[in-house]
Amino acid sequence: ELKVEQNPLFLSMQEGKNYTIYCNYSTTSDRLYWYRQDPGKSLESLFVLLSNGAVKQEGRLMASLDTKARLSTLHITAAVHDLSATYFCAVDEDSNYQLIWGAGTKLIIKP
Amino acid sequence: SAVISQKPSRDICQRGTSLTIQCQVDSQVTMMFWYRQQPGQSLTLIATANQGSEATYESGFVIDKFPISRPNLTFSTLTVSNMSPEDSSIYLCSVGQGPSYEQYFGPGTRLTVT
C-alpha cells in the first residue's frame, strides 16, 4: 500500500528565511504533485513532477523529485507572508488519476 | 485546465436529513472524484465516479450513505444521506484531466450538520 509522508506538518518561519518541506513515499512512482490550500479555500495545483530529477520553479517556490530516493522537496526561498498556506504533496501510483495524499504542511510566515 | 463549480458552497442541515451536492465541469472529463476534508486534515477519497458506470467507493464509504450520480461527462452529484454531526466537513469534487494525470478541484461545499 502506497503511503505518503510529509514533514514537517507545521512550520512557522520568519519572512526572508529559506526552508524546505519534504515528501517521502513508499513505492515506486514517477508522478508527484504539489498543491496549495489557503484557509477556507479549495486546492490549487502548484507543480507536476513527472520524472526522476524533475525540477519546477515558480517565484519563490521550487519543487524537485528524486524517484530513486522516493523523495520530493518543496523549497521556499526568502519567504513572504503571502506564501502562508497548507501545502500538500500527492503521488499517483498507477497512472489512473487516483492520488495518494500526504497529511499536509501548514506553513505560517510571520512578517 | 478544467473549470469546476460546486453547489451549494455551504449549508447547515439538520441531522437525519440529506443533502445533494452538485459538481459541474466546463469540459468533458472521464474521471471525477469526490473527497471529504475534515478541518485541519488531509483529503479522504470517498469515491471515483466514471460516466456510464457505478461509482467505486473507498473503504469506509458505502453507496447507501453517499449515493453518487454521473449522468454525463460534465456533471456529477454526491448525496450525503441521513446526516449526523460527524458528516460535518468540506466536500470537494475533482476531475482528472490531461496527460500528466493531474487533478483539478472545485471550490468545495462546507457542510455543517446540527
PDB file of C-alpha atoms in Angstrom:
ATOM      1  CA  GLU A   1       0.000   0.000   0.000  1.00  0.00           C
ATOM      2  CA  LEU A   2       1.396   3.352  -1.028  1.00  0.00           C
ATOM      3  CA  LYS A   3       1.984   5.783   1.803  1.00  0.00           C
ATOM      4  CA  VAL A   4       2.942   9.421   1.531  1.00  0.00           C
ATOM      5  CA  GLU A   5       4.580  11.217   4.441  1.00  0.00           C
ATOM      6  CA  GLN A   6       5.199  14.914   4.697  1.00  0.00           C
ATOM      7  CA  ASN A   7       7.361  16.705   7.170  1.00  0.00           C
ATOM      8  CA  PRO A   8       7.184  18.918   8.935  1.00  0.00           C
ATOM      9  CA  LEU A   9       3.425  19.021   9.459  1.00  0.00           C
ATOM     10  CA  PHE A  10       3.634  22.507  10.842  1.00  0.00           C
ATOM     11  CA  LEU A  11       6.165  25.213  10.133  1.00  0.00           C
ATOM     12  CA  SER A  12       6.319  28.729  11.460  1.00  0.00           C
ATOM     13  CA  MET A  13       9.008  30.910   9.995  1.00  0.00           C
ATOM     14  CA  GLN A  14      10.049  34.495   9.578  1.00  0.00           C
ATOM     15  CA  GLU A  15       9.857  36.391   6.346  1.00  0.00           C
ATOM     16  CA  GLY A  16      13.077  36.320   4.371  1.00  0.00           C
ATOM     17  CA  LYS A  17      14.136  32.860   5.546  1.00  0.00           C
ATOM     18  CA  ASN A  18      14.592  29.732   3.459  1.00  0.00           C
ATOM     19  CA  TYR A  19      13.058  26.388   4.255  1.00  0.00           C
ATOM     20  CA  THR A  20      12.258  23.000   2.745  1.00  0.00           C
ATOM     21  CA  ILE A  21       9.219  20.746   3.029  1.00  0.00           C
ATOM     22  CA  TYR A  22       9.828  17.042   2.457  1.00  0.00           C
ATOM     23  CA  CYS A  23       7.544  14.463   0.902  1.00  0.00           C
ATOM     24  CA  ASN A  24       8.502  10.788   1.155  1.00  0.00           C
ATOM     25  CA  TYR A  25       6.549   7.986  -0.443  1.00  0.00           C
ATOM     26  CA  SER A  26       6.743   4.252  -0.036  1.00  0.00           C
ATOM     27  CA  THR A  27       6.547   2.675  -3.501  1.00  0.00           C
ATOM     28  CA  THR A  28       7.928   3.397  -6.932  1.00  0.00           C
ATOM     29  CA  SER A  29       6.249   6.244  -8.730  1.00  0.00           C
ATOM     30  CA  ASP A  30       7.412   8.961 -11.061  1.00  0.00           C
ATOM     31  CA  ARG A  31       4.374  11.183 -10.759  1.00  0.00           C
ATOM     32  CA  LEU A  32       4.231  13.599  -7.879  1.00  0.00           C
ATOM     33  CA  TYR A  33       2.068  16.678  -7.382  1.00  0.00           C
ATOM     34  CA  TRP A  34       2.205  19.672  -5.079  1.00  0.00           C
ATOM     35  CA  TYR A  35      -0.920  21.611  -4.151  1.00  0.00           C
ATOM     36  CA  ARG A  36      -1.569  24.699  -2.121  1.00  0.00           C
ATOM     37  CA  GLN A  37      -4.643  25.294   0.027  1.00  0.00           C
ATOM     38  CA  ASP A  38      -5.470  28.642   1.588  1.00  0.00           C
ATOM     39  CA  PRO A  39      -7.697  28.660   4.690  1.00  0.00           C
ATOM     40  CA  GLY A  40     -11.316  28.048   3.746  1.00  0.00           C
ATOM     41  CA  LYS A  41     -10.409  27.555   0.104  1.00  0.00           C
ATOM     42  CA  SER A  42     -10.010  24.674  -2.293  1.00  0.00           C
ATOM     43  CA  LEU A  43      -6.783  23.167  -3.599  1.00  0.00           C
ATOM     44  CA  GLU A  44      -4.679  24.847  -6.240  1.00  0.00           C
ATOM     45  CA  SER A  45      -2.187  22.901  -8.312  1.00  0.00           C
ATOM     46  CA  LEU A  46       1.355  24.186  -7.919  1.00  0.00           C
ATOM     47  CA  PHE A  47       3.692  21.691  -9.539  1.00  0.00           C
ATOM     48  CA  VAL A  48       3.534  18.470 -11.515  1.00  0.00           C
ATOM     49  CA  LEU A  49       6.718  16.383 -11.403  1.00  0.00           C
ATOM     50  CA  LEU A  50       6.749  13.518 -13.859  1.00  0.00           C
ATOM     51  CA  SER A  51      10.244  12.094 -13.942  1.00  0.00           C
ATOM     52  CA  ASN A  52      13.329  11.479 -11.879  1.00  0.00           C
ATOM     53  CA  GLY A  53      15.314  14.657 -11.487  1.00  0.00           C
ATOM     54  CA  ALA A  54      12.398  16.901 -12.452  1.00  0.00           C
ATOM     55  CA  VAL A  55      12.674  20.426 -11.098  1.00  0.00           C
ATOM     56  CA  LYS A  56       9.992  23.093 -11.359  1.00  0.00           C
ATOM     57  CA  GLN A  57      10.140  26.662 -10.112  1.00  0.00           C
ATOM     58  CA  GLU A  58       7.511  29.338  -9.679  1.00  0.00           C
ATOM     59  CA  GLY A  59       8.546  32.519  -7.951  1.00  0.00           C
ATOM     60  CA  ARG A  60       9.932  31.716  -4.513  1.00  0.00           C
ATOM     61  CA  LEU A  61       8.897  28.058  -4.680  1.00  0.00           C
ATOM     62  CA  MET A  62      10.926  25.263  -6.226  1.00  0.00           C
ATOM     63  CA  ALA A  63       9.968  21.600  -6.288  1.00  0.00           C
ATOM     64  CA  SER A  64      12.121  18.625  -7.163  1.00  0.00           C
ATOM     65  CA  LEU A  65      11.683  14.876  -7.458  1.00  0.00           C
ATOM     66  CA  ASP A  66      14.116  12.056  -6.758  1.00  0.00           C
ATOM     67  CA  THR A  67      12.338   8.833  -7.666  1.00  0.00           C
ATOM     68  CA  LYS A  68      15.221   6.635  -6.546  1.00  0.00           C
ATOM     69  CA  ALA A  69      15.096   8.100  -3.056  1.00  0.00           C
ATOM     70  CA  ARG A  70      11.266   8.311  -3.269  1.00  0.00           C
ATOM     71  CA  LEU A  71      11.528  11.903  -2.153  1.00  0.00           C
ATOM     72  CA  SER A  72      10.239  15.239  -3.303  1.00  0.00           C
ATOM     73  CA  THR A  73      11.132  18.592  -1.806  1.00  0.00           C
ATOM     74  CA  LEU A  74       9.382  21.936  -1.897  1.00  0.00           C
ATOM     75  CA  HIS A  75      11.887  24.684  -1.231  1.00  0.00           C
ATOM     76  CA  ILE A  76      10.874  28.157  -0.186  1.00  0.00           C
ATOM     77  CA  THR A  77      13.329  30.956  -0.823  1.00  0.00           C
ATOM     78  CA  ALA A  78      13.168  34.260   1.052  1.00  0.00           C
ATOM     79  CA  ALA A  79       9.681  33.536   2.341  1.00  0.00           C
ATOM     80  CA  VAL A  80       6.984  36.201   2.230  1.00  0.00           C
ATOM     81  CA  HIS A  81       3.738  36.340   4.196  1.00  0.00           C
ATOM     82  CA  ASP A  82       1.628  35.591   1.094  1.00  0.00           C
ATOM     83  CA  LEU A  83       3.062  32.086   0.979  1.00  0.00           C
ATOM     84  CA  SER A  84       1.297  31.191   4.231  1.00  0.00           C
ATOM     85  CA  ALA A  85      -0.937  28.230   3.374  1.00  0.00           C
ATOM     86  CA  THR A  86      -1.149  24.471   3.716  1.00  0.00           C
ATOM     87  CA  TYR A  87       0.900  22.556   1.167  1.00  0.00           C
ATOM     88  CA  PHE A  88       0.029  19.012   0.146  1.00  0.00           C
ATOM     89  CA  CYS A  89       2.017  16.538  -1.876  1.00  0.00           C
ATOM     90  CA  ALA A  90       0.283  13.669  -3.644  1.00  0.00           C
ATOM     91  CA  VAL A  91       1.533  10.659  -5.562  1.00  0.00           C
ATOM     92  CA  ASP A  92      -0.045   8.825  -8.480  1.00  0.00           C
ATOM     93  CA  GLU A  93       0.909   5.179  -8.239  1.00  0.00           C
ATOM     94  CA  ASP A  94      -0.974   3.625 -11.115  1.00  0.00           C
ATOM     95  CA  SER A  95      -1.320   6.418 -13.693  1.00  0.00           C
ATOM     96  CA  ASN A  96      -5.071   6.281 -13.247  1.00  0.00           C
ATOM     97  CA  TYR A  97      -5.631   9.787 -11.864  1.00  0.00           C
ATOM     98  CA  GLN A  98      -6.076   8.452  -8.329  1.00  0.00           C
ATOM     99  CA  LEU A  99      -3.764  10.274  -5.954  1.00  0.00           C
ATOM    100  CA  ILE A 100      -2.461   9.283  -2.547  1.00  0.00           C
ATOM    101  CA  TRP A 101      -2.200  12.358  -0.358  1.00  0.00           C
ATOM    102  CA  GLY A 102       0.231  13.470   2.276  1.00  0.00           C
ATOM    103  CA  ALA A 103      -1.058  14.920   5.523  1.00  0.00           C
ATOM    104  CA  GLY A 104      -0.212  18.460   4.517  1.00  0.00           C
ATOM    105  CA  THR A 105       2.252  21.019   5.870  1.00  0.00           C
ATOM    106  CA  LYS A 106       0.748  24.103   7.441  1.00  0.00           C
ATOM    107  CA  LEU A 107       3.113  26.964   6.775  1.00  0.00           C
ATOM    108  CA  ILE A 108       2.864  30.234   8.666  1.00  0.00           C
ATOM    109  CA  ILE A 109       5.172  33.041   7.655  1.00  0.00           C
ATOM    110  CA  LYS A 110       5.401  35.875  10.095  1.00  0.00           C
ATOM    111  CA  PRO A 111       6.102  39.389   8.900  1.00  0.00           C
TER     112      PRO A 111
ATOM    113  CA  SER B   1      -7.317  23.219 -17.068  1.00  0.00           C
ATOM    114  CA  ALA B   2     -10.921  22.438 -16.278  1.00  0.00           C
ATOM    115  CA  VAL B   3     -13.116  24.977 -14.502  1.00  0.00           C
ATOM    116  CA  ILE B   4     -15.247  23.327 -11.854  1.00  0.00           C
ATOM    117  CA  SER B   5     -18.187  24.704  -9.917  1.00  0.00           C
ATOM    118  CA  GLN B   6     -19.977  23.231  -6.939  1.00  0.00           C
ATOM    119  CA  LYS B   7     -23.356  23.924  -5.417  1.00  0.00           C
ATOM    120  CA  PRO B   8     -24.122  24.712  -2.706  1.00  0.00           C
ATOM    121  CA  SER B   9     -20.971  26.414  -1.456  1.00  0.00           C
ATOM    122  CA  ARG B  10     -22.111  25.870   2.114  1.00  0.00           C
ATOM    123  CA  ASP B  11     -25.111  24.598   4.004  1.00  0.00           C
ATOM    124  CA  ILE B  12     -26.295  23.984   7.524  1.00  0.00           C
ATOM    125  CA  CYS B  13     -28.503  20.912   7.806  1.00  0.00           C
ATOM    126  CA  GLN B  14     -30.434  19.105  10.489  1.00  0.00           C
ATOM    127  CA  ARG B  15     -29.403  15.623  11.492  1.00  0.00           C
ATOM    128  CA  GLY B  16     -31.334  12.891   9.730  1.00  0.00           C
ATOM    129  CA  THR B  17     -31.786  14.867   6.533  1.00  0.00           C
ATOM    130  CA  SER B  18     -29.968  14.527   3.210  1.00  0.00           C
ATOM    131  CA  LEU B  19     -28.060  16.998   1.068  1.00  0.00           C
ATOM    132  CA  THR B  20     -27.158  16.688  -2.598  1.00  0.00           C
ATOM    133  CA  ILE B  21     -24.022  18.438  -3.789  1.00  0.00           C
ATOM    134  CA  GLN B  22     -23.639  19.238  -7.451  1.00  0.00           C
ATOM    135  CA  CYS B  23     -20.390  19.377  -9.406  1.00  0.00           C
ATOM    136  CA  GLN B  24     -20.315  20.937 -12.873  1.00  0.00           C
ATOM    137  CA  VAL B  25     -17.283  20.954 -15.185  1.00  0.00           C
ATOM    138  CA  ASP B  26     -16.808  23.213 -18.207  1.00  0.00           C
ATOM    139  CA  SER B  27     -15.395  20.400 -20.355  1.00  0.00           C
ATOM    140  CA  GLN B  28     -15.932  16.693 -20.780  1.00  0.00           C
ATOM    141  CA  VAL B  29     -13.913  14.582 -18.387  1.00  0.00           C
ATOM    142  CA  THR B  30     -13.835  10.862 -17.830  1.00  0.00           C
ATOM    143  CA  MET B  31     -12.871  10.653 -14.213  1.00  0.00           C
ATOM    144  CA  MET B  32     -14.389  12.608 -11.373  1.00  0.00           C
ATOM    145  CA  PHE B  33     -13.596  12.197  -7.717  1.00  0.00           C
ATOM    146  CA  TRP B  34     -15.390  13.080  -4.509  1.00  0.00           C
ATOM    147  CA  TYR B  35     -13.366  13.850  -1.406  1.00  0.00           C
ATOM    148  CA  ARG B  36     -14.079  14.741   2.177  1.00  0.00           C
ATOM    149  CA  GLN B  37     -11.795  17.017   4.157  1.00  0.00           C
ATOM    150  CA  GLN B  38     -12.194  17.446   7.886  1.00  0.00           C
ATOM    151  CA  PRO B  39     -10.892  20.717   9.361  1.00  0.00           C
ATOM    152  CA  GLY B  40      -7.115  20.729   9.524  1.00  0.00           C
ATOM    153  CA  GLN B  41      -6.891  17.319   7.878  1.00  0.00           C
ATOM    154  CA  SER B  42      -5.828  15.918   4.563  1.00  0.00           C
ATOM    155  CA  LEU B  43      -8.155  14.738   1.840  1.00  0.00           C
ATOM    156  CA  THR B  44     -10.028  11.456   2.102  1.00  0.00           C
ATOM    157  CA  LEU B  45     -11.296   9.953  -1.128  1.00  0.00           C
ATOM    158  CA  ILE B  46     -14.948   8.943  -0.923  1.00  0.00           C
ATOM    159  CA  ALA B  47     -15.416   7.541  -4.406  1.00  0.00           C
ATOM    160  CA  THR B  48     -14.449   7.690  -8.051  1.00  0.00           C
ATOM    161  CA  ALA B  49     -17.266   8.453 -10.467  1.00  0.00           C
ATOM    162  CA  ASN B  50     -16.868   7.467 -14.092  1.00  0.00           C
ATOM    163  CA  GLN B  51     -19.586   8.218 -16.582  1.00  0.00           C
ATOM    164  CA  GLY B  52     -21.590   5.194 -17.583  1.00  0.00           C
ATOM    165  CA  SER B  53     -20.580   3.007 -14.680  1.00  0.00           C
ATOM    166  CA  GLU B  54     -21.251   2.640 -11.000  1.00  0.00           C
ATOM    167  CA  ALA B  55     -19.144   4.726  -8.689  1.00  0.00           C
ATOM    168  CA  THR B  56     -16.252   2.976  -6.976  1.00  0.00           C
ATOM    169  CA  TYR B  57     -16.262   3.575  -3.237  1.00  0.00           C
ATOM    170  CA  GLU B  58     -13.260   3.594  -0.926  1.00  0.00           C
ATOM    171  CA  SER B  59     -13.087   1.583   2.230  1.00  0.00           C
ATOM    172  CA  GLY B  60     -15.341   3.058   4.878  1.00  0.00           C
ATOM    173  CA  PHE B  61     -17.758   4.681   2.448  1.00  0.00           C
ATOM    174  CA  VAL B  62     -20.918   2.998   1.193  1.00  0.00           C
ATOM    175  CA  ILE B  63     -23.396   3.767  -1.533  1.00  0.00           C
ATOM    176  CA  ASP B  64     -26.379   3.903   0.815  1.00  0.00           C
ATOM    177  CA  LYS B  65     -24.768   6.737   2.742  1.00  0.00           C
ATOM    178  CA  PHE B  66     -23.106   8.557  -0.178  1.00  0.00           C
ATOM    179  CA  PRO B  67     -25.007   7.820  -3.386  1.00  0.00           C
ATOM    180  CA  ILE B  68     -23.361   9.311  -6.452  1.00  0.00           C
ATOM    181  CA  SER B  69     -24.748  10.016  -9.879  1.00  0.00           C
ATOM    182  CA  ARG B  70     -22.752  10.664 -13.047  1.00  0.00           C
ATOM    183  CA  PRO B  71     -25.267  11.197 -15.820  1.00  0.00           C
ATOM    184  CA  ASN B  72     -22.829  12.695 -18.333  1.00  0.00           C
ATOM    185  CA  LEU B  73     -19.224  13.744 -18.837  1.00  0.00           C
ATOM    186  CA  THR B  74     -19.627  17.217 -17.304  1.00  0.00           C
ATOM    187  CA  PHE B  75     -21.773  16.662 -14.218  1.00  0.00           C
ATOM    188  CA  SER B  76     -21.944  14.625 -11.029  1.00  0.00           C
ATOM    189  CA  THR B  77     -23.797  14.705  -7.736  1.00  0.00           C
ATOM    190  CA  LEU B  78     -22.937  13.399  -4.303  1.00  0.00           C
ATOM    191  CA  THR B  79     -25.690  12.930  -1.744  1.00  0.00           C
ATOM    192  CA  VAL B  80     -24.915  12.796   1.948  1.00  0.00           C
ATOM    193  CA  SER B  81     -27.768  10.783   3.410  1.00  0.00           C
ATOM    194  CA  ASN B  82     -29.228  10.584   6.891  1.00  0.00           C
ATOM    195  CA  MET B  83     -26.714  13.113   8.121  1.00  0.00           C
ATOM    196  CA  SER B  84     -25.176  13.214  11.557  1.00  0.00           C
ATOM    197  CA  PRO B  85     -22.838  15.830  13.072  1.00  0.00           C
ATOM    198  CA  GLU B  86     -19.908  13.560  12.136  1.00  0.00           C
ATOM    199  CA  ASP B  87     -20.664  14.344   8.481  1.00  0.00           C
ATOM    200  CA  SER B  88     -19.797  17.988   9.041  1.00  0.00           C
ATOM    201  CA  SER B  89     -16.917  18.553   6.670  1.00  0.00           C
ATOM    202  CA  ILE B  90     -15.823  20.103   3.401  1.00  0.00           C
ATOM    203  CA  TYR B  91     -16.774  18.053   0.364  1.00  0.00           C
ATOM    204  CA  LEU B  92     -14.674  18.523  -2.746  1.00  0.00           C
ATOM    205  CA  CYS B  93     -15.121  17.278  -6.255  1.00  0.00           C
ATOM    206  CA  SER B  94     -12.180  16.999  -8.591  1.00  0.00           C
ATOM    207  CA  VAL B  95     -11.548  15.873 -12.132  1.00  0.00           C
ATOM    208  CA  GLY B  96      -8.647  14.034 -13.651  1.00  0.00           C
ATOM    209  CA  GLN B  97      -7.505  15.589 -16.854  1.00  0.00           C
ATOM    210  CA  GLY B  98      -4.571  15.768 -19.190  1.00  0.00           C
ATOM    211  CA  PRO B  99      -1.533  13.625 -19.988  1.00  0.00           C
ATOM    212  CA  SER B 100       0.042  14.430 -16.641  1.00  0.00           C
ATOM    213  CA  TYR B 101      -2.842  12.757 -14.795  1.00  0.00           C
ATOM    214  CA  GLU B 102      -3.372  15.918 -12.808  1.00  0.00           C
ATOM    215  CA  GLN B 103      -6.431  16.568 -10.671  1.00  0.00           C
ATOM    216  CA  TYR B 104      -8.272  19.873 -10.613  1.00  0.00           C
ATOM    217  CA  PHE B 105     -10.563  20.791  -7.757  1.00  0.00           C
ATOM    218  CA  GLY B 106     -13.864  22.522  -7.343  1.00  0.00           C
ATOM    219  CA  PRO B 107     -14.304  25.234  -4.705  1.00  0.00           C
ATOM    220  CA  GLY B 108     -15.807  22.822  -2.180  1.00  0.00           C
ATOM    221  CA  THR B 109     -19.013  22.587  -0.185  1.00  0.00           C
ATOM    222  CA  ARG B 110     -18.811  23.326   3.509  1.00  0.00           C
ATOM    223  CA  LEU B 111     -21.418  21.241   5.324  1.00  0.00           C
ATOM    224  CA  THR B 112     -22.424  21.705   8.939  1.00  0.00           C
ATOM    225  CA  VAL B 113     -24.839  19.232  10.487  1.00  0.00           C
ATOM    226  CA  THR B 114     -26.599  20.286  13.682  1.00  0.00           C
TER     227      THR B 114
END
